[in-house]
mmCIF file of C-alpha atoms in Angstrom:
data_model
loop_
_atom_site.group_PDB
_atom_site.id
_atom_site.type_symbol
_atom_site.label_atom_id
_atom_site.label_comp_id
_atom_site.label_asym_id
_atom_site.label_seq_id
_atom_site.Cartn_x
_atom_site.Cartn_y
_atom_site.Cartn_z
ATOM 1 C CA MET A 126 15.978 -1.815 103.796
ATOM 2 C CA THR A 127 18.614 0.630 103.267
ATOM 3 C CA GLU A 128 20.597 2.389 106.314
ATOM 4 C CA SER A 129 19.095 5.628 105.481
ATOM 5 C CA MET A 130 15.499 3.840 105.783
ATOM 6 C CA LEU A 131 16.118 2.150 109.072
ATOM 7 C CA ALA A 132 17.845 5.335 110.464
ATOM 8 C CA ALA A 133 14.582 7.230 109.237
ATOM 9 C CA ALA A 134 12.332 4.548 111.349
ATOM 10 C CA ILE A 135 14.607 4.721 114.712
ATOM 11 C CA ALA A 136 14.155 8.276 114.576
ATOM 12 C CA LEU A 137 10.614 7.984 114.192
ATOM 13 C CA HIS A 138 10.099 5.458 116.685
ATOM 14 C CA ASP A 139 12.274 8.035 119.279
ATOM 15 C CA ARG A 140 9.256 10.384 118.487
ATOM 16 C CA PHE A 141 6.872 7.992 119.199
ATOM 17 C CA THR A 142 8.474 6.669 122.501
ATOM 18 C CA HIS A 143 9.913 10.073 123.743
ATOM 19 C CA GLU A 144 7.623 12.873 122.605
ATOM 20 C CA GLY A 145 4.289 11.404 122.587
ATOM 21 C CA MET A 146 3.391 10.733 118.923
ATOM 22 C CA ASP A 147 0.144 9.274 118.466
ATOM 23 C CA ARG A 148 0.499 5.660 117.778
ATOM 24 C CA ARG A 149 -1.677 5.811 114.394
ATOM 25 C CA ALA A 150 0.105 8.665 113.012
ATOM 26 C CA PHE A 151 3.399 6.610 113.708
ATOM 27 C CA MET A 152 2.456 3.419 112.449
ATOM 28 C CA ALA A 153 1.173 5.590 109.105
ATOM 29 C CA GLU A 154 4.538 7.249 108.875
ATOM 30 C CA LEU A 155 6.293 4.056 109.718
ATOM 31 C CA ALA A 156 4.505 2.049 106.749
ATOM 32 C CA ARG A 157 5.512 4.789 104.477
ATOM 33 C CA ILE A 158 8.730 4.827 105.304
ATOM 34 C CA ALA A 159 8.969 0.435 104.719
ATOM 35 C CA GLY A 160 6.414 0.627 101.632
ATOM 36 C CA SER A 161 3.375 -1.387 103.473
ATOM 37 C CA SER A 162 1.700 -2.139 106.633
ATOM 38 C CA ALA A 163 3.434 -5.794 106.769
ATOM 39 C CA ALA A 164 6.945 -4.259 106.690
ATOM 40 C CA ALA A 165 6.038 -1.680 108.736
ATOM 41 C CA ALA A 166 5.052 -4.408 111.381
ATOM 42 C CA ALA A 167 8.165 -6.546 110.481
ATOM 43 C CA LEU A 168 10.354 -3.250 110.925
ATOM 44 C CA LEU A 169 8.797 -2.403 114.419
ATOM 45 C CA ALA A 170 9.628 -5.972 115.864
ATOM 46 C CA SER A 171 13.339 -5.191 114.827
ATOM 47 C CA ILE A 172 13.294 -1.731 116.527
ATOM 48 C CA ALA A 173 11.447 -1.939 119.496
ATOM 49 C CA PRO A 174 12.961 -3.729 122.442
ATOM 50 C CA ASP A 175 11.729 -7.113 123.576
ATOM 51 C CA PRO A 176 11.766 -7.590 127.235
ATOM 52 C CA ALA A 177 10.972 -11.282 126.692
ATOM 53 C CA SER A 178 14.026 -11.971 124.905
ATOM 54 C CA ALA A 179 16.368 -14.631 126.601
ATOM 55 C CA ALA A 180 18.007 -13.251 129.839
ATOM 56 C CA ILE A 181 21.790 -13.176 129.838
ATOM 57 C CA VAL A 182 22.286 -13.898 133.420
ATOM 58 C CA PRO A 183 18.920 -16.293 133.975
ATOM 59 C CA ALA A 184 17.301 -16.150 137.638
ATOM 60 C CA SER A 185 18.653 -19.475 138.566
ATOM 61 C CA HIS A 186 22.169 -18.659 137.940
ATOM 62 C CA PRO A 187 23.843 -20.651 141.098
ATOM 63 C CA GLU A 188 26.211 -17.432 141.585
ATOM 64 C CA ILE A 189 23.811 -14.713 142.285
ATOM 65 C CA ARG A 190 20.316 -14.735 144.102
ATOM 66 C CA GLY A 191 17.469 -12.537 143.254
ATOM 67 C CA ARG A 192 14.189 -11.592 144.839
ATOM 68 C CA ALA A 193 11.395 -9.059 145.143
ATOM 69 C CA MET A 194 11.928 -6.505 147.331
ATOM 70 C CA GLN A 195 9.839 -3.038 148.925
ATOM 71 C CA TRP A 196 11.315 -0.585 151.121
ATOM 72 C CA PRO A 197 10.210 2.964 152.628
ATOM 73 C CA VAL A 198 11.083 6.050 150.805
ATOM 74 C CA ALA A 199 8.485 8.277 152.853
ATOM 75 C CA THR A 200 6.403 8.200 155.688
ATOM 76 C CA GLY A 201 3.352 5.950 154.360
ATOM 77 C CA ARG A 202 4.853 5.258 150.697
ATOM 78 C CA LEU A 203 6.636 2.289 149.491
ATOM 79 C CA MET A 204 8.724 1.650 146.678
ATOM 80 C CA ARG A 205 9.030 -2.180 145.204
ATOM 81 C CA GLY A 206 11.431 -3.403 142.930
ATOM 82 C CA TYR A 207 14.086 -6.621 142.314
ATOM 83 C CA VAL A 208 17.240 -7.047 144.041
ATOM 84 C CA ALA A 209 19.918 -9.036 142.789
ATOM 85 C CA GLU A 210 23.003 -10.029 144.743
ATOM 86 C CA PRO A 211 26.167 -12.428 144.668
ATOM 87 C CA VAL A 212 26.641 -15.351 146.812
ATOM 88 C CA GLY A 213 29.521 -16.607 148.561
ATOM 89 C CA VAL A 214 31.195 -12.876 148.854
ATOM 90 C CA SER A 215 32.625 -12.275 151.970
ATOM 91 C CA GLY A 216 32.973 -8.647 153.118
ATOM 92 C CA GLY A 217 30.574 -5.800 152.463
ATOM 93 C CA LEU A 218 28.940 -5.175 149.111
ATOM 94 C CA GLY A 219 28.644 -2.028 147.271
ATOM 95 C CA SER A 220 25.366 -1.367 146.052
ATOM 96 C CA ILE A 221 23.875 -0.439 142.575
ATOM 97 C CA LEU A 222 20.752 1.422 141.723
ATOM 98 C CA VAL A 223 19.349 0.259 138.629
ATOM 99 C CA ILE A 224 17.281 2.462 136.747
ATOM 100 C CA HIS A 225 14.811 1.294 133.941
ATOM 101 C CA GLU A 226 13.735 3.081 130.371
ATOM 102 C CA ASN A 227 10.607 4.876 130.309
ATOM 103 C CA ARG A 228 8.798 1.498 130.044
ATOM 104 C CA GLY A 229 9.125 0.749 133.509
ATOM 105 C CA LEU A 230 10.791 -2.206 135.372
ATOM 106 C CA ASN A 231 10.619 -5.145 133.177
ATOM 107 C CA GLU A 232 12.078 -8.827 132.759
ATOM 108 C CA HIS A 233 15.035 -6.933 131.020
ATOM 109 C CA ILE A 234 16.170 -4.557 133.175
ATOM 110 C CA ARG A 235 15.740 -7.589 136.163
ATOM 111 C CA ASP A 236 18.180 -9.210 134.074
ATOM 112 C CA VAL A 237 20.372 -6.226 134.330
ATOM 113 C CA ALA A 238 20.407 -6.190 137.922
ATOM 114 C CA ARG A 239 21.486 -9.938 137.732
ATOM 115 C CA ARG A 240 24.065 -8.946 135.306
ATOM 116 C CA PHE A 241 25.670 -6.412 138.004
ATOM 117 C CA ALA A 242 25.347 -8.762 140.603
ATOM 118 C CA LEU A 243 27.536 -11.298 138.994
ATOM 119 C CA ALA A 244 29.930 -8.887 138.771
ATOM 120 C CA GLY A 245 29.904 -8.462 142.698
ATOM 121 C CA TYR A 246 27.546 -6.096 143.442
ATOM 122 C CA ARG A 247 24.165 -5.981 145.015
ATOM 123 C CA ALA A 248 22.128 -4.381 142.163
ATOM 124 C CA LEU A 249 18.314 -3.106 143.239
ATOM 125 C CA ALA A 250 16.359 -2.529 140.032
ATOM 126 C CA ALA A 251 13.452 -0.112 141.424
ATOM 127 C CA ASP A 252 10.017 0.420 140.126
ATOM 128 C CA PHE A 253 9.407 4.127 139.798
ATOM 129 C CA LEU A 254 5.965 3.430 138.869
ATOM 130 C CA SER A 255 5.422 1.987 142.306
ATOM 131 C CA PRO A 256 3.454 5.027 143.597
ATOM 132 C CA THR A 257 0.653 4.325 140.710
ATOM 133 C CA GLY A 258 0.771 0.440 141.219
ATOM 134 C CA GLY A 259 3.885 -0.612 139.490
ATOM 135 C CA THR A 260 4.738 -1.030 135.583
ATOM 136 C CA PRO A 261 1.933 -2.041 133.607
ATOM 137 C CA ASP A 262 2.277 -4.981 131.251
ATOM 138 C CA ASP A 263 1.409 -2.448 128.262
ATOM 139 C CA GLU A 264 4.380 -0.503 127.307
ATOM 140 C CA ASP A 265 2.315 2.475 126.113
ATOM 141 C CA ALA A 266 0.639 2.674 129.253
ATOM 142 C CA ALA A 267 3.848 2.520 131.164
ATOM 143 C CA ARG A 268 5.002 5.690 129.059
ATOM 144 C CA ALA A 269 2.025 7.286 129.726
ATOM 145 C CA ALA A 270 2.446 6.683 133.322
ATOM 146 C CA ILE A 271 6.337 7.595 133.361
ATOM 147 C CA GLY A 272 5.205 10.954 131.436
ATOM 148 C CA LYS A 273 2.481 11.846 134.430
ATOM 149 C CA LEU A 274 5.660 11.154 137.251
ATOM 150 C CA ASP A 275 6.479 13.888 139.688
ATOM 151 C CA LEU A 276 9.736 14.166 138.844
ATOM 152 C CA ALA A 277 10.913 15.758 142.217
ATOM 153 C CA GLN A 278 9.236 12.911 144.115
ATOM 154 C CA ALA A 279 10.654 10.448 141.915
ATOM 155 C CA VAL A 280 14.364 12.034 142.385
ATOM 156 C CA SER A 281 13.626 12.176 146.357
ATOM 157 C CA ASP A 282 12.668 8.179 146.153
ATOM 158 C CA ALA A 283 15.777 7.564 144.258
ATOM 159 C CA VAL A 284 17.901 9.346 146.923
ATOM 160 C CA ALA A 285 15.900 7.828 149.945
ATOM 161 C CA THR A 286 16.789 4.519 148.065
ATOM 162 C CA LEU A 287 20.330 4.811 148.090
ATOM 163 C CA ALA A 288 20.181 5.446 151.796
ATOM 164 C CA VAL A 289 18.508 2.060 152.347
ATOM 165 C CA LEU A 290 21.030 0.195 150.269
ATOM 166 C CA LYS A 291 23.429 1.959 152.485
ATOM 167 C CA ILE A 292 22.238 0.433 155.562
ATOM 168 C CA LEU A 293 20.918 -2.991 154.413
ATOM 169 C CA PRO A 294 23.225 -5.832 156.320
ATOM 170 C CA GLY A 295 26.105 -6.629 154.406
ATOM 171 C CA SER A 296 26.371 -3.562 152.572
ATOM 172 C CA ALA A 297 29.758 -1.703 152.167
ATOM 173 C CA GLY A 298 28.245 1.956 152.499
ATOM 174 C CA THR A 299 28.868 2.823 148.670
ATOM 175 C CA ALA A 300 26.427 3.077 146.368
ATOM 176 C CA GLY A 301 25.977 4.003 142.459
ATOM 177 C CA ALA A 302 23.233 4.744 140.117
ATOM 178 C CA VAL A 303 23.286 3.584 136.931
ATOM 179 C CA GLY A 304 20.057 4.208 133.995
ATOM 180 C CA PHE A 305 19.041 3.706 130.853
ATOM 181 C CA CYS A 306 17.321 6.501 128.744
ATOM 182 C CA TRP A 307 14.692 7.684 130.773
ATOM 183 C CA GLY A 308 16.588 6.244 133.938
ATOM 184 C CA GLY A 309 19.873 7.879 132.522
ATOM 185 C CA GLY A 310 18.398 11.424 132.646
ATOM 186 C CA MET A 311 17.338 10.294 136.588
ATOM 187 C CA VAL A 312 21.002 9.550 137.227
ATOM 188 C CA ASN A 313 21.687 12.987 136.311
ATOM 189 C CA ARG A 314 18.994 14.523 138.485
ATOM 190 C CA ILE A 315 19.792 12.430 141.396
ATOM 191 C CA ALA A 316 23.480 13.618 141.262
ATOM 192 C CA ILE A 317 22.262 16.927 141.851
ATOM 193 C CA THR A 318 20.593 16.126 145.008
ATOM 194 C CA ALA A 319 22.088 12.958 146.594
ATOM 195 C CA GLY A 320 25.504 14.711 148.098
ATOM 196 C CA ASP A 321 27.589 12.046 149.514
ATOM 197 C CA ARG A 322 25.080 9.324 149.405
ATOM 198 C CA LEU A 323 26.176 8.795 145.602
ATOM 199 C CA GLN A 324 29.433 7.366 145.301
ATOM 200 C CA ALA A 325 29.048 7.251 141.404
ATOM 201 C CA GLY A 326 26.285 8.187 138.483
ATOM 202 C CA ILE A 327 26.281 6.543 135.272
ATOM 203 C CA SER A 328 23.938 7.664 132.549
ATOM 204 C CA PHE A 329 23.328 5.851 129.209
ATOM 205 C CA TYR A 330 22.201 8.083 126.625
ATOM 206 C CA GLY A 331 19.898 10.085 129.483
ATOM 207 C CA PRO A 332 18.755 13.761 128.807
ATOM 208 C CA ALA A 333 20.467 16.243 131.240
ATOM 209 C CA PRO A 334 19.366 19.139 133.596
ATOM 210 C CA ASP A 335 20.575 22.700 133.077
ATOM 211 C CA PRO A 336 24.550 23.116 133.011
ATOM 212 C CA THR A 337 24.600 25.341 135.831
ATOM 213 C CA GLU A 338 23.484 22.857 138.462
ATOM 214 C CA ALA A 339 26.931 20.469 137.543
ATOM 215 C CA LEU A 340 28.096 22.725 140.670
ATOM 216 C CA ARG A 341 25.901 20.706 142.916
ATOM 217 C CA VAL A 342 27.159 17.230 141.556
ATOM 218 C CA GLU A 343 29.250 15.468 144.454
ATOM 219 C CA ALA A 344 29.488 11.981 142.664
ATOM 220 C CA ALA A 345 31.857 10.799 139.815
ATOM 221 C CA MET A 346 29.999 10.740 136.871
ATOM 222 C CA LEU A 347 30.277 8.533 133.489
ATOM 223 C CA LEU A 348 28.367 9.709 130.513
ATOM 224 C CA HIS A 349 27.695 7.075 127.388
ATOM 225 C CA LEU A 350 26.421 8.639 124.589
ATOM 226 C CA ALA A 351 25.195 7.667 120.822
ATOM 227 C CA GLU A 352 26.761 9.837 118.172
ATOM 228 C CA ARG A 353 23.270 9.590 116.443
ATOM 229 C CA ASP A 354 20.898 10.730 119.237
ATOM 230 C CA GLU A 355 20.641 14.224 118.914
ATOM 231 C CA ARG A 356 17.605 14.723 120.880
ATOM 232 C CA VAL A 357 19.779 13.678 124.010
ATOM 233 C CA ASN A 358 23.232 15.070 122.993
ATOM 234 C CA ARG A 359 21.641 18.474 122.728
ATOM 235 C CA THR A 360 21.494 18.310 126.547
ATOM 236 C CA ALA A 361 24.067 15.851 127.659
ATOM 237 C CA LEU A 362 27.032 17.366 126.035
ATOM 238 C CA PRO A 363 26.744 20.734 127.471
ATOM 239 C CA TRP A 364 26.233 18.889 130.798
ATOM 240 C CA ALA A 365 29.561 17.154 130.194
ATOM 241 C CA ASP A 366 31.154 20.129 129.750
ATOM 242 C CA ALA A 367 29.654 22.092 132.758
ATOM 243 C CA LEU A 368 30.692 18.875 134.804
ATOM 244 C CA LYS A 369 34.261 19.139 133.767
ATOM 245 C CA ALA A 370 34.544 23.040 133.846
ATOM 246 C CA ASN A 371 33.367 22.556 137.323
ATOM 247 C CA GLY A 372 36.071 20.031 138.579
ATOM 248 C CA LYS A 373 33.980 17.027 138.787
ATOM 249 C CA ALA A 374 35.110 13.614 138.195
ATOM 250 C CA ALA A 375 33.323 13.378 135.059
ATOM 251 C CA GLU A 376 33.829 11.271 131.830
ATOM 252 C CA ALA A 377 31.776 11.629 128.903
ATOM 253 C CA HIS A 378 31.940 9.089 125.793
ATOM 254 C CA VAL A 379 30.349 9.388 122.541
ATOM 255 C CA TYR A 380 29.821 6.148 120.679
ATOM 256 C CA PRO A 381 30.421 6.541 116.515
ATOM 257 C CA GLY A 382 27.878 5.740 114.358
ATOM 258 C CA VAL A 383 25.212 4.018 117.055
ATOM 259 C CA GLU A 384 21.806 4.913 117.872
ATOM 260 C CA HIS A 385 20.046 5.641 121.166
ATOM 261 C CA ALA A 386 19.484 2.830 123.039
ATOM 262 C CA PHE A 387 22.820 1.122 121.519
ATOM 263 C CA HIS A 388 23.430 -0.851 124.623
ATOM 264 C CA ASN A 389 19.851 -2.519 124.857
ATOM 265 C CA ASP A 390 20.541 -6.221 123.626
ATOM 266 C CA THR A 391 16.696 -6.916 123.252
ATOM 267 C CA SER A 392 16.590 -4.339 120.332
ATOM 268 C CA ALA A 393 17.962 -5.927 117.081
ATOM 269 C CA ALA A 394 18.121 -2.891 115.114
ATOM 270 C CA ARG A 395 19.393 -0.424 117.923
ATOM 271 C CA TYR A 396 21.809 -2.618 119.641
ATOM 272 C CA ASN A 397 25.514 -2.187 118.695
ATOM 273 C CA GLU A 398 27.779 -5.183 120.174
ATOM 274 C CA PRO A 399 31.043 -3.393 119.933
ATOM 275 C CA ALA A 400 30.098 -0.222 121.572
ATOM 276 C CA ALA A 401 27.549 -2.121 124.044
ATOM 277 C CA ARG A 402 30.647 -4.370 125.236
ATOM 278 C CA LEU A 403 32.926 -1.064 125.443
ATOM 279 C CA ALA A 404 30.514 0.775 127.159
ATOM 280 C CA TRP A 405 30.129 -2.254 129.507
ATOM 281 C CA GLN A 406 33.579 -2.568 130.518
ATOM 282 C CA ARG A 407 33.804 1.269 131.047
ATOM 283 C CA THR A 408 30.928 0.881 133.652
ATOM 284 C CA LEU A 409 32.411 -2.400 135.589
ATOM 285 C CA ASP A 410 35.846 -0.207 135.497
ATOM 286 C CA PHE A 411 34.255 3.274 136.850
ATOM 287 C CA LEU A 412 32.176 1.135 139.768
ATOM 288 C CA LYS A 413 35.528 -0.743 140.473
ATOM 289 C CA LYS A 414 37.132 2.561 140.957
ATOM 290 C CA HIS A 415 34.310 4.605 142.931
ATOM 291 C CA VAL A 416 31.742 2.133 144.744
ATOM 292 C CA ALA A 417 33.719 -1.751 144.771
ATOM 293 C CA CYS A 418 35.473 -2.825 148.151
ATOM 294 C CA GLY A 419 38.156 -4.901 148.251
ATOM 295 C CA ALA A 420 36.606 -8.344 147.785
ATOM 296 C CA GLN A 421 34.350 -7.041 145.037
ATOM 297 C CA LYS A 422 37.516 -5.717 142.813
ATOM 298 C CA GLU A 423 38.939 -9.451 143.121
ATOM 299 C CA ARG A 424 35.842 -10.683 142.207
ATOM 300 C CA ALA A 425 35.206 -8.115 139.331
ATOM 301 C CA ARG A 426 38.869 -8.943 137.904
ATOM 302 C CA ARG A 427 38.294 -12.552 137.898
ATOM 303 C CA HIS A 428 34.548 -12.064 136.276
ATOM 304 C CA ARG A 429 36.478 -9.943 133.783
ATOM 305 C CA ARG A 430 38.949 -12.506 132.744
ATOM 306 C CA ALA A 431 36.387 -15.416 132.764
ATOM 307 C CA LEU A 432 34.167 -13.377 130.183
ATOM 308 C CA MET A 433 37.253 -12.646 127.937
ATOM 309 C CA LEU A 434 38.353 -16.186 128.190
ATOM 310 C CA SER A 435 35.498 -18.110 127.539
ATOM 311 C CA ALA A 436 32.489 -15.954 126.339
ATOM 312 C CA PRO A 437 33.536 -12.298 124.936
ATOM 313 C CA ALA A 438 30.110 -11.968 123.020
ATOM 314 C CA ALA A 439 28.566 -12.076 126.403
ATOM 315 C CA LEU A 440 30.726 -9.256 127.936
ATOM 316 C CA SER A 441 29.544 -7.344 125.257
ATOM 317 C CA ARG A 442 25.764 -7.835 125.690
ATOM 318 C CA ALA A 443 26.229 -7.703 129.591
ATOM 319 C CA ASP A 444 23.877 -4.887 129.809
ATOM 320 C CA PRO A 445 20.552 -3.279 128.765
#
């Protein structure tokens, strides 16, 4: 498999997963690129994320606790998700809303929430398909359901969730949002309407709204972008420029030579370890500056040092 063939296959997969390409047409074109149906199946296995991959932070980790959670977002409407938080932390906890990709809430995103908990935060991975009964097991069905969501309602539900996080027992009253792919786009949208309910928004390769909306953002913003992700960068780069032009506390980093979803360690072909390591550390540093409180900052310092000394590869993979 040449680099150009792999790049073509990844671009094709992005069309399938983000632009509504028919599965049969997708597999036929992938077989043409790979040379056979059998080769296409093997190639797809390396490109498509596998949420059943081994967790970086297992649910049984002794330093965290995780559980299912539901909360009201409007009269008569509940959201559901998974919350993870550190054990043995004195003082208030800064909170993070973790927003999934267009495949919905799965085990990988729950693992991401636990990674944030291990770094000292209360992390809530919300299922934005709650209004339709929750994320289905079939990823094609999940993507179809995401495409039918009322985005204005989803943003409203997210802002309501931030408000809930701030009043939970043990909360420090600060909140950030971190999203990936579809979730990264949601972070950008949430920042427009959240006002002071959001202290930090971190978008991993998420499409962005009209740059004229940047004036309404109050939160500090951090954008992680992939150099080879032309689809997202067409809107995300002007968004980053507009945030800065309007005097917002904004950073944008374009990671050279990497693909969309470079931070997802369940996709062998997309995951890029050096870029993922750098993006994750920038994320933790950003949260430490804008969301963490005193005890959390000390825990984050110890957490970073332990990872660097004993398991540097884990640091690079500590994200989706």
